[in-house]
Amino acid sequence: MTFFKFCPSCGSTHFTFPDNRRFLCDDCGFTYYHNIAAAVAIIFTFEDKVLFTVRNVDPDKGKWDLPGGFIDPDETAEEAACREIKEELGMNLKPSDLKYITTSPNNYLYKNVPYRTMDIFYECSLASDVIQVAAEDEIQELIWVKRAAIDLNQIGFVSIRKVIGTYYSV
Ligand SMILES: [Zn+2]
């Protein structure tokens, strides 16, 4: 894995990624830990249906996804979930509207940098299925899918496929 070609400290090319966790410069000893990034995903439910977004950007453009995103510095996971839902769907949620489900590791390749994430899943049960996209640049469309009709092959990210497959598809 060589997505950094040069040591950011001394410019050496003797730069290795020995254990998929840290970059190490053999010349000056500079070390950079490529730590796991935390992200949230929200599973909206209505009756026997689950809400998916259809991605409008890579990675996995055109595949089914869930609302959510990366957690910013100094945010709680619940705050990040509420912020992302406001940005993507224009809805105002409170942290207490979210029910924790589980976590699942994911890979997120962005501009050739292979981020590794820990996705934190919440469920939010809705009283209506009327819901709209606020971030058309990120989301092509929203689809409500009956649990029995969920096609796991349409889901792009391995973490989401696993959690939906374990907890939501029938
Ligand atoms: Zn160096």
XYZ file of C-alpha atoms and ligand atoms in Angstrom:
171
model
C 0.000 0.000 0.000
C 1.699 3.189 -1.146
C -0.825 5.990 -1.240
C 1.796 8.241 0.346
C 4.834 8.262 -1.939
C 7.078 10.475 0.171
C 7.737 10.947 3.849
C 5.870 14.169 4.831
C 8.693 15.025 7.225
C 11.913 14.444 5.236
C 10.748 13.652 1.675
C 12.350 10.200 1.639
C 10.825 7.510 -0.552
C 11.834 4.874 1.999
C 8.341 4.966 3.391
C 6.517 1.774 4.324
C 3.071 0.747 5.556
C 4.097 -2.377 7.440
C 0.888 -3.502 9.125
C -1.966 -1.654 7.353
C -2.087 0.689 10.324
C 0.833 3.098 10.190
C 3.238 4.674 7.771
C 6.845 4.505 8.827
C 9.807 6.401 7.371
C 12.904 4.225 7.410
C 15.161 7.288 7.132
C 13.909 9.757 9.779
C 11.551 7.613 11.865
C 8.463 9.712 11.124
C 5.320 7.714 11.907
C 1.742 8.389 10.871
C -1.064 6.215 12.227
C -3.815 5.722 9.648
C -6.410 5.193 12.351
C -9.958 3.948 11.964
C -12.439 6.750 11.249
C -15.822 6.744 12.969
C -19.016 7.115 10.958
C -22.751 6.823 11.559
C -25.561 5.249 9.535
C -29.264 5.648 10.233
C -31.850 2.992 9.399
C -35.244 4.640 9.010
C -38.182 2.274 9.274
C -41.862 2.703 8.490
C -44.210 -0.247 8.939
C -42.412 -3.155 7.224
C -40.184 -0.942 5.085
C -36.594 0.301 5.355
C -35.342 3.521 3.767
C -32.332 3.389 1.460
C -30.592 6.226 -0.312
C -29.200 5.733 -3.814
C -25.673 7.121 -3.925
C -24.929 9.895 -6.407
C -21.164 9.933 -5.783
C -18.330 7.447 -5.676
C -17.459 5.199 -4.043
C -20.351 2.943 -5.056
C -22.325 5.493 -7.084
C -25.755 4.054 -7.942
C -25.716 1.558 -5.087
C -28.057 1.510 -2.112
C -26.755 3.241 1.001
C -28.077 4.614 4.261
C -28.213 8.218 5.415
C -25.207 9.131 7.519
C -21.565 10.083 7.286
C -18.310 10.683 9.091
C -18.256 11.987 12.642
C -16.583 15.377 12.967
C -14.031 16.139 15.684
C -15.704 16.960 19.034
C -19.079 15.543 17.951
C -20.861 12.679 19.622
C -22.057 9.915 17.314
C -25.671 10.950 17.973
C -24.906 14.585 17.151
C -23.247 13.493 13.915
C -26.301 11.415 13.022
C -28.658 14.350 13.642
C -26.423 16.715 11.653
C -26.165 14.342 8.698
C -29.937 13.768 8.665
C -30.510 17.519 8.641
C -28.017 17.951 5.780
C -29.188 15.004 3.683
C -32.931 14.881 4.364
C -33.779 18.242 5.938
C -35.228 16.542 9.021
C -34.746 17.643 12.609
C -34.012 14.677 14.849
C -33.028 14.570 18.495
C -30.409 12.150 19.812
C -33.199 10.493 21.827
C -34.984 9.632 18.543
C -32.140 7.239 17.744
C -31.980 3.650 18.910
C -28.516 2.107 18.895
C -28.309 -1.122 16.888
C -24.677 -2.223 16.451
C -21.321 -1.354 14.888
C -19.633 -2.804 11.828
C -16.253 -2.144 10.151
C -16.154 -0.783 6.611
C -13.761 0.179 3.824
C -14.148 3.541 2.142
C -11.951 4.220 -0.864
C -11.903 7.943 -1.609
C -9.511 9.478 -4.146
C -7.326 6.390 -3.880
C -6.986 6.642 -0.116
C -8.319 3.487 1.529
C -10.030 4.723 4.681
C -11.034 2.131 7.225
C -14.099 3.049 9.239
C -16.156 1.863 12.174
C -19.772 2.485 11.290
C -22.208 3.011 14.157
C -25.793 2.059 13.285
C -28.939 3.641 14.679
C -32.574 2.952 13.944
C -35.225 5.649 13.750
C -38.842 4.564 13.415
C -40.983 7.082 11.517
C -44.721 7.759 11.697
C -44.815 8.667 7.993
C -42.954 7.611 4.869
C -43.045 11.123 3.405
C -39.385 12.092 3.304
C -37.346 14.053 0.802
C -33.769 14.486 -0.342
C -32.097 17.730 0.727
C -28.623 16.911 -0.643
C -29.230 16.041 -4.312
C -25.495 16.201 -4.984
C -24.968 13.182 -2.706
C -28.248 11.285 -3.087
C -29.967 10.363 -6.387
C -33.193 9.233 -4.770
C -34.783 7.684 -1.702
C -36.406 4.281 -1.847
C -38.572 2.525 0.712
C -38.064 -1.215 0.427
C -40.182 -3.882 2.127
C -37.993 -6.072 4.298
C -38.897 -9.146 2.237
C -37.820 -7.358 -0.963
C -34.401 -6.139 0.206
C -31.742 -7.178 -2.320
C -28.465 -7.218 -0.406
C -26.537 -7.188 -3.713
C -27.790 -3.662 -4.357
C -26.067 -2.421 -1.198
C -22.597 -0.996 -1.828
C -20.842 -0.955 1.526
C -19.971 -4.214 3.249
C -20.865 -2.857 6.696
C -24.369 -1.872 5.604
C -24.905 -5.120 3.709
C -23.945 -7.047 6.833
C -26.119 -5.107 9.289
C -29.161 -4.977 7.000
C -28.734 -8.668 6.261
C -28.448 -9.545 9.945
C -31.108 -7.293 11.447
C -33.543 -6.171 8.731
C -33.916 -8.466 5.755
C -36.237 -11.433 6.088
Zn 11.297 10.702 6.814
